[in-house]
Structures are given as structure tokens and as C-alpha cells.
Coordinates of C-alpha atoms in Angstrom, one line a residue:
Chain A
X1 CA -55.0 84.4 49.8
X2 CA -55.2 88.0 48.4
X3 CA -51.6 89.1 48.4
X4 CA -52.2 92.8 48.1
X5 CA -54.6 93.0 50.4
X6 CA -52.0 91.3 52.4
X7 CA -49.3 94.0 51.6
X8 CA -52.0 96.9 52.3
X9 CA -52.9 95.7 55.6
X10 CA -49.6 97.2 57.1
X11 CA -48.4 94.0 58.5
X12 CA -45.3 94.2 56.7
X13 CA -44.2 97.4 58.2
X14 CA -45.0 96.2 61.3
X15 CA -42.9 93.1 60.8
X16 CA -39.3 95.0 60.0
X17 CA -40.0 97.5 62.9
X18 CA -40.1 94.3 65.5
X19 CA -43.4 95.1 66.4
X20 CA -45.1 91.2 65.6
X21 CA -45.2 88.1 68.0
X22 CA -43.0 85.2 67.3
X23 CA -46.3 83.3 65.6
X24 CA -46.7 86.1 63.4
X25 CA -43.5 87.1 62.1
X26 CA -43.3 83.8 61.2
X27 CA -46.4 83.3 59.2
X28 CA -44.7 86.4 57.3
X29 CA -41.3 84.4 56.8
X30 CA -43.2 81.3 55.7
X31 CA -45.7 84.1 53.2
X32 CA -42.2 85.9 51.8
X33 CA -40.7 82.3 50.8
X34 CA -44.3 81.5 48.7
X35 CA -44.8 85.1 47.3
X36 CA -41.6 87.0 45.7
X37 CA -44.2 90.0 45.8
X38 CA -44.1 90.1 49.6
X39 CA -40.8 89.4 50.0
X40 CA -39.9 93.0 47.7
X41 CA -42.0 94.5 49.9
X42 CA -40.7 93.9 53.0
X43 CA -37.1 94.8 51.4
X44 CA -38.2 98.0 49.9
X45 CA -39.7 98.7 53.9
X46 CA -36.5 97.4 55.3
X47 CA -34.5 100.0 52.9
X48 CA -36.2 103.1 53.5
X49 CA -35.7 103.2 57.3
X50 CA -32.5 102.2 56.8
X51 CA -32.1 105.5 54.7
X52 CA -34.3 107.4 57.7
X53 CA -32.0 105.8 60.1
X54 CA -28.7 106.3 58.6
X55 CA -29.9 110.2 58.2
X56 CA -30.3 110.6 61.5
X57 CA -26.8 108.8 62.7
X58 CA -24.6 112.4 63.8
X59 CA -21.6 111.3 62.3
X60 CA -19.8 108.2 60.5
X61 CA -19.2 105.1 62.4
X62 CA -17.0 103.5 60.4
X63 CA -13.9 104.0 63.5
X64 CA -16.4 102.5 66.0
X65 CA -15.4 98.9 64.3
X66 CA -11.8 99.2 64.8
X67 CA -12.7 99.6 68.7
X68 CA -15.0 96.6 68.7
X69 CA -12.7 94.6 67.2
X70 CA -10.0 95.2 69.6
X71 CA -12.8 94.8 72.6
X72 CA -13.3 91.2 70.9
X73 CA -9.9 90.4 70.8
X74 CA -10.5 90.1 66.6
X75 CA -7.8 90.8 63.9
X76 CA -4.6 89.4 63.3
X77 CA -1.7 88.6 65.6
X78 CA -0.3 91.1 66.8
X79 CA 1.8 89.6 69.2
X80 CA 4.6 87.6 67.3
X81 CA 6.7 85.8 69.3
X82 CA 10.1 86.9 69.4
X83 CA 13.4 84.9 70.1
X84 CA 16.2 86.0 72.5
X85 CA 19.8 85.0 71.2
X86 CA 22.0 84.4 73.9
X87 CA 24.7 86.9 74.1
X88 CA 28.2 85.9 73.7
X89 CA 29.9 87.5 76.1
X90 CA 28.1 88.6 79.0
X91 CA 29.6 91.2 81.0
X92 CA 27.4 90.6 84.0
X93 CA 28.1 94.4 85.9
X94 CA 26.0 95.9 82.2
X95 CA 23.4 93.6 82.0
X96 CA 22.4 93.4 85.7
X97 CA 21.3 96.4 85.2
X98 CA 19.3 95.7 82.0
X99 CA 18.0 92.5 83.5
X100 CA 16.0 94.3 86.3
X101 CA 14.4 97.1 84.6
X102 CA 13.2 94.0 81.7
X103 CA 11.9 92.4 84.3
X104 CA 10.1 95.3 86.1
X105 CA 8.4 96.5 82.4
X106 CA 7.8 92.6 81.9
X107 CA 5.6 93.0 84.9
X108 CA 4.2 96.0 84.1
X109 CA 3.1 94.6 80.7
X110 CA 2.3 91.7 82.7
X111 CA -0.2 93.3 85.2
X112 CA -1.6 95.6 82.1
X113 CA -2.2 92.4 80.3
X114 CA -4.2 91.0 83.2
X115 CA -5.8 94.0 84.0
X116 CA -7.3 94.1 79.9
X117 CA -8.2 90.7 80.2
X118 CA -10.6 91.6 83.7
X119 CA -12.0 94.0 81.8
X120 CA -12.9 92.4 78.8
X121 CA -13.8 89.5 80.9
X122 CA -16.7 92.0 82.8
X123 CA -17.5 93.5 79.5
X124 CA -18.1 89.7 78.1
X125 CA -20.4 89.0 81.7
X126 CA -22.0 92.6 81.3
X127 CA -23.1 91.5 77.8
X128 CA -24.0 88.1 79.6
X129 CA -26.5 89.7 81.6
X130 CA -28.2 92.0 78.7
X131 CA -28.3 88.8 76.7
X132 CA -30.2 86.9 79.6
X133 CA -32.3 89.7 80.1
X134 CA -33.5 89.7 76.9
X135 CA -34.2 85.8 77.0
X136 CA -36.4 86.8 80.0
X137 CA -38.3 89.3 78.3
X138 CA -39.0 86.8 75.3
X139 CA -39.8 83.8 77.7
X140 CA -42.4 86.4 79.0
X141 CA -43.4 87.1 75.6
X142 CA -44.0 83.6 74.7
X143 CA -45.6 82.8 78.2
X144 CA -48.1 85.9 76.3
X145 CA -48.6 84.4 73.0
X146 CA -49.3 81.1 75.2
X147 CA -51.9 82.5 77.1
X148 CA -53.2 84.5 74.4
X149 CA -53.8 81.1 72.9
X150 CA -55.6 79.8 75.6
X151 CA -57.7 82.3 75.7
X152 CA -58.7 81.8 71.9
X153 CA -59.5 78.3 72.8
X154 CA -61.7 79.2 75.6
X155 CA -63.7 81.6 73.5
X156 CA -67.5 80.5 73.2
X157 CA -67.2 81.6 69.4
X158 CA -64.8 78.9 68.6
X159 CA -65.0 74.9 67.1
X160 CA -63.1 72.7 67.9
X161 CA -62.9 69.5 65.4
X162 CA -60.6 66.6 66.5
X163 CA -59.2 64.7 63.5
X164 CA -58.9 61.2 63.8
X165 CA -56.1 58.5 62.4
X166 CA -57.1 57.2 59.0
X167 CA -55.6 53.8 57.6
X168 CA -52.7 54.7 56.8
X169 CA -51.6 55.8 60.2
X170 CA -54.5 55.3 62.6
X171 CA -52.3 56.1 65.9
X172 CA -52.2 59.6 64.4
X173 CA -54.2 62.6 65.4
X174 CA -54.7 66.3 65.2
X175 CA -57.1 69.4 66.4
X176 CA -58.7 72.2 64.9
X177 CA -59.9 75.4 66.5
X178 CA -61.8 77.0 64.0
X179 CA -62.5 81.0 65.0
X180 CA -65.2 82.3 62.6
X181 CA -64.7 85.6 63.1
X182 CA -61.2 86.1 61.9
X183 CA -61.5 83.1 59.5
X184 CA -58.5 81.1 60.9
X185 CA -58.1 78.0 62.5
X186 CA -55.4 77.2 64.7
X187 CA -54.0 73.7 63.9
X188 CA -52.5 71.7 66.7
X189 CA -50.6 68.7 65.3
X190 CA -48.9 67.1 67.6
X191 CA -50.0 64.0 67.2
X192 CA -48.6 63.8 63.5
X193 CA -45.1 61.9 62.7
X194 CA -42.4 64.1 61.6
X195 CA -43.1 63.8 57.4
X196 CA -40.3 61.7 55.4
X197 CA -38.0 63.6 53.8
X198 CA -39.0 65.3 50.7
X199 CA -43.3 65.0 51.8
X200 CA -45.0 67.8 53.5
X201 CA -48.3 67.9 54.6
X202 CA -51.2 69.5 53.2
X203 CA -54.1 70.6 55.2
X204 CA -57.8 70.6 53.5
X205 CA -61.0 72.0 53.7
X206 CA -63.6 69.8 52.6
X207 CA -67.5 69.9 51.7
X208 CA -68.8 66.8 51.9
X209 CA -71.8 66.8 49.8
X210 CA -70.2 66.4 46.6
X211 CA -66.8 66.2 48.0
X212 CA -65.1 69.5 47.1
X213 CA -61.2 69.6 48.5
X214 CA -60.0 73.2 48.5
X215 CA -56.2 73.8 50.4
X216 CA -55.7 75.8 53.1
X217 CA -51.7 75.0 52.2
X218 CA -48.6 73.2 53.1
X219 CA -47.0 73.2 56.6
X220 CA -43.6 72.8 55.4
X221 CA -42.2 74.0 58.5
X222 CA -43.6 70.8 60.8
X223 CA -40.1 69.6 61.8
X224 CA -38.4 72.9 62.6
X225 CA -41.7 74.1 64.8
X226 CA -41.6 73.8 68.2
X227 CA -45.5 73.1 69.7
X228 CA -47.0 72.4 66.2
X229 CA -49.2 74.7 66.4
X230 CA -49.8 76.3 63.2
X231 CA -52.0 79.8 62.6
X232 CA -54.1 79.3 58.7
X233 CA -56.3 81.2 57.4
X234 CA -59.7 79.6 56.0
X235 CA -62.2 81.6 54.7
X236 CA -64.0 78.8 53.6
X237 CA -67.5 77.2 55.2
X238 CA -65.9 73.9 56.1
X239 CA -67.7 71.2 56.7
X240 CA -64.9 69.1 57.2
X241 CA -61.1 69.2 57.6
X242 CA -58.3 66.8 56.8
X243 CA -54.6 66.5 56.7
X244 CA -52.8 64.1 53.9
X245 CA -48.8 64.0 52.7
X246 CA -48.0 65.1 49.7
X247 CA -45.0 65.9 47.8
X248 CA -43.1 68.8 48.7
X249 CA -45.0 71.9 47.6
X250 CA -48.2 71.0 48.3
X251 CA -50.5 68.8 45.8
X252 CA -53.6 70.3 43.6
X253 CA -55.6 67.6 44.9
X254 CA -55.5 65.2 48.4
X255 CA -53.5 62.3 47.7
X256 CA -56.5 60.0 49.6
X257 CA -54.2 57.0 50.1
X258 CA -52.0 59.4 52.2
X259 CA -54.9 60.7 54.7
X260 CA -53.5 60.8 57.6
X261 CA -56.5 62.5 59.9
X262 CA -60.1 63.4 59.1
X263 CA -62.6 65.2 61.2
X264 CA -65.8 66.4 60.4
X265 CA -67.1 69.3 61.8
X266 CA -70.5 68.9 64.0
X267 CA -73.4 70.4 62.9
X268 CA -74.7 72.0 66.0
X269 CA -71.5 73.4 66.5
X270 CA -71.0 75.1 62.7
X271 CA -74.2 76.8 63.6
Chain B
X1 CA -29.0 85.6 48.8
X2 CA -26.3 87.4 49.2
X3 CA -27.1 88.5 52.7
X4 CA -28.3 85.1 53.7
X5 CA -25.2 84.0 53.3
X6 CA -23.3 86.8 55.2
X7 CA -25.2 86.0 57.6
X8 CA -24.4 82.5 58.0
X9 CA -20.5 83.0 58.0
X10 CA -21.0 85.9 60.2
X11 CA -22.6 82.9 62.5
X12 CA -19.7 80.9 62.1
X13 CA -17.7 83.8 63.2
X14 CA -16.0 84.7 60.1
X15 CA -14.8 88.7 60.9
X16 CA -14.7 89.2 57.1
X17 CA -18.6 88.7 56.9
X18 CA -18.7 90.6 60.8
X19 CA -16.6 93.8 58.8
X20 CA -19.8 93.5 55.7
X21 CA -22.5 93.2 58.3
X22 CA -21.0 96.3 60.0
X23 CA -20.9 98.5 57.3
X24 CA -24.5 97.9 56.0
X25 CA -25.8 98.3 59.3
X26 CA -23.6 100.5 61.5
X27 CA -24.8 103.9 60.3
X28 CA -28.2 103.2 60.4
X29 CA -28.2 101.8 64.3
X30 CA -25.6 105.1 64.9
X31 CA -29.3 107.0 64.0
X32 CA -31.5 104.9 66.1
X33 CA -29.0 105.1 69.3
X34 CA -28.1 108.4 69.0
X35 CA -31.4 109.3 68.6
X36 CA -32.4 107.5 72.3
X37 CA -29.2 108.7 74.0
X38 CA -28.5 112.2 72.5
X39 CA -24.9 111.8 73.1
X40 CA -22.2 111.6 70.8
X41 CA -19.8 109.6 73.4
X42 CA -22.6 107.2 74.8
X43 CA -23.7 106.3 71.2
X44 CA -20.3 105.2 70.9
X45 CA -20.2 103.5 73.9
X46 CA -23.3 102.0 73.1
X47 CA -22.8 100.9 69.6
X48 CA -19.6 98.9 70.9
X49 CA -22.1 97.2 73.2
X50 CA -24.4 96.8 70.3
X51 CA -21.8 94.4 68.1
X52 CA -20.1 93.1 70.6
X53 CA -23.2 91.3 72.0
X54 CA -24.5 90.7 68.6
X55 CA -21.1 88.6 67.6
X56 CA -21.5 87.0 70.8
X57 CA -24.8 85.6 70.9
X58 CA -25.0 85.6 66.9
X59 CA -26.2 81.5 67.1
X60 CA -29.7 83.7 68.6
X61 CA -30.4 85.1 65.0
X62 CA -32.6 83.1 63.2
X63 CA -34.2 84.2 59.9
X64 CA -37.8 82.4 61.1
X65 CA -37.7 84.9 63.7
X66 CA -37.5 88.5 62.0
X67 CA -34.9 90.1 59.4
X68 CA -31.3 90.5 60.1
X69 CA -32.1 94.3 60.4
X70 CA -35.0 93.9 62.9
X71 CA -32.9 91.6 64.7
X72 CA -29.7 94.2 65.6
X73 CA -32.5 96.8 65.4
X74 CA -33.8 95.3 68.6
X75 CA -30.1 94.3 70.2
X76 CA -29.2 98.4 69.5
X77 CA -33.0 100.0 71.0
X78 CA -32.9 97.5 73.9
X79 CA -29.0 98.6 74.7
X80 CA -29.5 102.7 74.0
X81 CA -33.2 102.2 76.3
X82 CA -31.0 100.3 79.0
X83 CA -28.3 103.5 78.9
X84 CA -30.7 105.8 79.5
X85 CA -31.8 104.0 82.2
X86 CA -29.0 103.6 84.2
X87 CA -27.9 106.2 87.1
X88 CA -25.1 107.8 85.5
X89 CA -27.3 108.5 82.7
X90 CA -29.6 109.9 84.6
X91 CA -27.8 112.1 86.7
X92 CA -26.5 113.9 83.6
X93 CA -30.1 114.3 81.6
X94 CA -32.5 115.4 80.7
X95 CA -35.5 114.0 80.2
X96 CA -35.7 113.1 76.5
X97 CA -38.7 111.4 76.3
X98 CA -40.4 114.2 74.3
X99 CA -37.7 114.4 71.5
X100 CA -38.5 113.2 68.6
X101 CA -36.0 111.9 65.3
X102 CA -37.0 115.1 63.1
X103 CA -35.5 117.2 65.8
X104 CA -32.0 115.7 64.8
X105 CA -32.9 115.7 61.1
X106 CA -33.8 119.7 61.6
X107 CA -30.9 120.9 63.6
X108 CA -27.9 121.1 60.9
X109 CA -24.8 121.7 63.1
X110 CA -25.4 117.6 63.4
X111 CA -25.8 117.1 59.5
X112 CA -22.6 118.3 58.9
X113 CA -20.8 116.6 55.5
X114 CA -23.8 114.5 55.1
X115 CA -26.0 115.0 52.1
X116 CA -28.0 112.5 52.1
X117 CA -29.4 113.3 55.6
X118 CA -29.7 117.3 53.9
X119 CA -31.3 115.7 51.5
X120 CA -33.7 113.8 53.8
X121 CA -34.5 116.6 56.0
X122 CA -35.9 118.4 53.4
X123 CA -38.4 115.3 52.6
X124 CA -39.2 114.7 56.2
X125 CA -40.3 117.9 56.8
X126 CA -42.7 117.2 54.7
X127 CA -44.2 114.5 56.5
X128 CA -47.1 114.4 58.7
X129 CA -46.7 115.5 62.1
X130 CA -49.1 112.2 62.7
X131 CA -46.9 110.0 61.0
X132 CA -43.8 110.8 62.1
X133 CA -45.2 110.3 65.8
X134 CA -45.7 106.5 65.0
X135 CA -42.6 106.2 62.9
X136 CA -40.5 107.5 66.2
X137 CA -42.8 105.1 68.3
X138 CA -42.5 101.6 66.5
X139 CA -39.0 102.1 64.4
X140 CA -37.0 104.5 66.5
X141 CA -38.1 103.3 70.0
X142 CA -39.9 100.0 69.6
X143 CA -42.9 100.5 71.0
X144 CA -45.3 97.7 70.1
X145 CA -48.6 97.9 68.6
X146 CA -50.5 98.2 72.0
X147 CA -47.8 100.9 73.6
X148 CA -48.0 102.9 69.8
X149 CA -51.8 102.9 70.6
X150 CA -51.8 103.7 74.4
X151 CA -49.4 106.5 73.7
X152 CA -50.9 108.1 70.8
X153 CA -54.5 107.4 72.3
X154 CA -55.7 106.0 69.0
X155 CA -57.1 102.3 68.2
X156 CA -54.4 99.3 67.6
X157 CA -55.8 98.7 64.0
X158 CA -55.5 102.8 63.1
X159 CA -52.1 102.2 64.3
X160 CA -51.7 99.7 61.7
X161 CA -53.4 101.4 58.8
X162 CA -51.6 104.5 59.6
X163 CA -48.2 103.9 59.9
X164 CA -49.1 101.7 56.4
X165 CA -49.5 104.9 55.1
X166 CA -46.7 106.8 56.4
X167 CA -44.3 104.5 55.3
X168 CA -45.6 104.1 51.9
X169 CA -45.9 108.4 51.5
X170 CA -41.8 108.2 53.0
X171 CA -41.3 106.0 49.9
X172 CA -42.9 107.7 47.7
X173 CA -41.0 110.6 48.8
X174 CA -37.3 108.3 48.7
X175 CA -38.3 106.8 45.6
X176 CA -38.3 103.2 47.2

């Protein structure tokens, strides 16, 4: 993968202003771990519209906190408990007196208290609501990204290779969908164990005649992803495509007793 | 590192690391809301909202999904957009669709005491009308690609290209 053609492509900027799908903004998380280079990038993006922010912010914030601490209930106790000695003489005609207006302001304070608590308690419900709202709009999003998928496998333009289980886990399987004309395959391997610890797997694509491995890379998010669907990009004119496990990191070469699928792609359909 | 780590004690509610994640990104969020809502009193409001639901539901962040900064980013253009569109809000504005972040950076009775914002006035005048068009759409308002497009009645991929190069000519002129 060219890394600055990467950078230059814009993709970055787009990533820090929120403006990439789940799938992608990924991709970029997985890219900024491998590459330090893209990783600066997206930091030095990141800092200057925080400075084009910040210039635009009408005046210092720095008392907001103090009030969104006190709305969270944060900081301290405040309220120490304090204990009443009992007098030791009461003079009963004095301290009636006392003794009602403490417990009219104790029920003042008491009522106050409550009526704090209801607020904070719609605030908390208020921020409920914005929270599910949110969740709505990114279910949506995803329901997007999921049809926007199907739609890439129902393109006429695009291969599909099923990979078969090899010997050394023939119950496994996995799918390519091979688009030509953005030179990625979408990788669907749900039908891969979950790698031992400390193996990822590698995927290949192979020419057959000699056999000539070259990586498309290391899925070394498999466990954490949800669908297992992975987005790579493949430049190459495949003939064939295969999955092994390798050691964490990705191997230079397939480690062939560790093949887990194989497919071969057909040649009416490579056109 | 250092961040990542805030981050994770901020998700284990630890206020100290809520206090550090405040003060790196409070001022700059103050910009982007008060830039939607054009109200010193419902930015305030709103920024409450902002951190209040972002210590609340911090077990959402995850650093597969975005950065940190996107992340609140969203929480604070999602809350200021939802102000302006309730009734009250309404009833007492304008419409402000056509205002634009320069327009803040260019009036000085707001720039009072602040510098660096003097300083990057002076820059962003500079800029291309063009580019700070996109920059309000896809930083300051969150448009996506698609709406950046629509709006600006230019192809998705220019919108790409371009706003590639209006950030990098902002660097160049921050010296970032």
C-alpha cells in the first residue's frame, strides 16, 4: 500500500471531522496502528481544528466545569455529617421555640433537596433520550453500510470466490467478493474459528502458475469484529486467494501447514 | 499514550482524568457550539449537556470507532443542532443557517483577551472563500460527504480533494 498516496487522498481529514462510516474509520484505526506516518498525520489534522475551533469559542470555558460537576453530583463531600450533643439542661419554654423553626428549615432543605434531585433526575432522562436518539441514527447508519453492502454483492462487476476448508480445519470456510474496479475484496469470514491467542490470520493472493504468494495483510482484529467482514485492498490479478495462521504480525510467506481455506478464482469469471 | 490512557480512567469514571479531558477539549467544542447557536447563554447551556452526556454514556467511546476528539465533536454538533431546533430556540432566532465560523473570527468585540484567535483571524482571512465553505460544512456542522456535496453542488470526490487541500494550506498557515 502507497502510504502517501494514502495521506493525499483526503481521507484523513475526513476521518477527524466524523465524516467516514463505521467500516472505514476503522480501516483508518487498523492503517494508523501499522504506519506511525499516518497516525502523525491524523494528529497534526486533529490539532489544527482544534486551534480553528478554540479560536472561535467567545470566551473561556474553564467555569462551565464547576457547573457540570455540581449537575453530576461530582466532587467531594460536601455534606459532613454533623452530631447533635444533647443539651444539659433543657429549658423546654426556649427551645420550643427553636425546635419548630429547625424543623420548618429542615423541611425546607428537605423539599429543596428533593426538588434538585427531580431535576437532575429529568436532566439524567433528557440526556437518556439524546443518547437513544443517537443509537437510532447509528443503527440507521449501519442498516446503510448494510445495504450498501448488498448492493456491492449484487453488482454484475463483482467475483465472488468461496474458499473451502483445507486439512487442517476442513469444517472451515470463507468468501471473497472481489470488485475490480476499486481493487478491493470484501472478505466475509465467518466461517473461521476465532485464532489462538498470539496467531492472526493472514490473507493471500496467489498465482498459481509458479506459485507466487503476495499478502494482502493480517486481520488482527477477527475477534473484536462483529460480522467479519473485512474491506482489503488488492491490486493484484489474483488467480487465487487463501487464508493461513500465522504468528502475530503477519508472516513473509504462508505457513502451508496452517491453510486454513483455499479458493481459486474461476476463469470465466476473472474475465 | 498519554491520552489513551486518560481516556480509559475517564471510562472508569475517574473525575481527575474527566477535569484533563475537559480542559483539552472544552474550548474548542465552546467554538463549535457557539458557532451553531450564536448565543453566549445557550452555549453554556449546551456545553453542560455536552459533558454531562459524554460522562454518562462514556462506555460508548471506543477508539476503533473515531478519535476521542471526533467522538465529543459529534456528542457537542448533534446537541447545539438539537438546540436550534427546539421551539424556544426558534421563537427567539433568527435563521442562522447562512453564518459562517469566519464571521465570529471577523467580528472582534467577541475576540476580546484572546490572542490566539487575533492571531487566527488574521490567517483565516486568508483562506479561500471555497475552503472555508467545506471546513464550516464537514468540521463545524458535520455535514457528511454527500450533504458537503449536495450543498456546495460540487462532486463527492472534489469534496474530498478539496477540503485535503484546505486543511493542509490552514497548516501551512498554523505551522502544523
Amino acid at each position: 500500500m502507497d502510504i502517501k498516496e494514502y495521506i493525499e487522498s483526503g481521507i484523513l481529514e475526513l476521518y477527524v471531522a466524523g465524516a467516514l462510516s463505521e467500516i472505514e474509520s476503522k480501516e483508518v484505526y487498523d492503517l494508523m496502528l501499522k504506519h506511525p506516518e499516518i497516525l502523525d498525520e491524523v494528529l497534526k489534522i486533529e490539532a489544527s481544528i482544534m486551534s480553528l475551533s478554540q479560536a472561535v469559542s467567545p470566551r473561556d470555558s474553564k467555569y462551565i466545569y464547576s457547573l457540570i460537576k455540581e449537575k453530576l453530583g461530582l466532587g467531594g463531600s460536601d455534606s459532613k455529617v454533623i452530631s447533635l450533643k444533647e443539651p444539659r439542661t433543657i429549658n423546654w419554654f426556649n427551645y420550643s421555640g427553636w425546635a419548630a423553626s429547625i424543623l420548618l428549615a429542615g423541611g425546607l432543605i428537605w423539599a429543596l433537596v428533593q426538588n434538585n434531585e427531580l431535576k437532575t433526575q429529568i436532566t439524567k432522562a433528557d440526556t437518556d433520550i439524546e443518547f437513544l436518539e443517537t443509537q437510532i441514527e447509528n443503527a440507521n447508519s449501519d442498516l446503510k453500510e448494510a445495504n450498501n453492502f448488498i448492493a456491492t454483492l449484487r453488482d454484475r462487476n463483482i467475483i465472488t470466490v468461496p474458499l473451502d476448508g483445507q486439512a487442517v480445519y476442513p469444517e472451515a470456510y470463507a468468501k471473497v467478493y472481489w470488485d475490480k474496479a476499486t481493487n478491493s475484496i470484501f472478505l466475509d469470514a465467518q466461517g473461521l474459528p476465532d485464532p489462538p491467542p498470539g496467531k492472526v490470520y493472514q490473507v493471500w493472493s496467489l498465482k498459481l502458475d509458479p506459485l507466487t504468494p503476495t499478502s494482502l495483510g493480517v486481520i488482527d482484529t477477527f475477534t473484536t469484529d462483529n460480522n467479519k467482514i473485512f474491506v482489503i485492498n488488492n491490486p493484484n490479478e489474483s488467480e487465487a486467494f487463501g487464508i493461513t495462521l500465522e504468528p502475530e504480525g503477519g508472516s513473509e510467506s504462508p505457513t502451508l501447514e496452517q491453510l486454513y481455506t483455499l479458493g481459486v478464482v474461476s476463469n470465466n469469471a476473472s474475465s | 499514550m498519554q491520552l489513551e490512557l486518560l481516556i480509559s480512567k475517564f471510562q472508569q469514571k475517574d473525575e481527575r482524568a474527566f477535569n484533563s479531558l475537559y480542559n483539552m477539549y472544552s474550548e474548542s467544542m465552546h467554538g463549535i457550539i457557539y458557532n451553531i447557536v450564536r448565543d453566549n447563554n445557550i452555549a453554556e447551556e449546551v456545553m453542560q449537556d455536552v459533558f454531562i452526556k459524554a460522562w454518562n454514556n462514556s462506555a460508548s467511546y471506543s477508539p476503533q470507532k473515531g478519535r476521542f476528539f471526533t467522538w465529543i465533536l459529534n456528542i457537542a454538533r448533534n446537541a447545539a443542532i438539537d438546540k436550534t431546533r427546539s421551539k424556544s430556540f426558534k421563537n427567539s432566532k433568527k435563521n442562522l443557517d447562512s453564518q459562517l465560523f469566519v464571521d465570529i473570527l471577523q467580528n472582534n468585540e467577541s475576540l476580546d483577551n484572546k490572542t490566539d484567535a487575533i492571531g487566527i483571524a488574521k490567517f483565516v482571512k486568508k483562506l479561500k472563500k471555497k475552503c472555508i465553505k467545506v471546513i464550516e460544512l464537514l468540521y463545524f456542522k458535520g455535514y457528511t460527504q454527500k450533504e458537503a456535496s449536495e450543498t456546495l453542488e460540487m462532486p463527492i470526490g472534489t469534496i474530498k480533494t478539496r477540503n485535503r487541500n484546505c486543511i493542509t494550506e490552514l497548516r501551512n498557515m498554523l505551522e502544523i
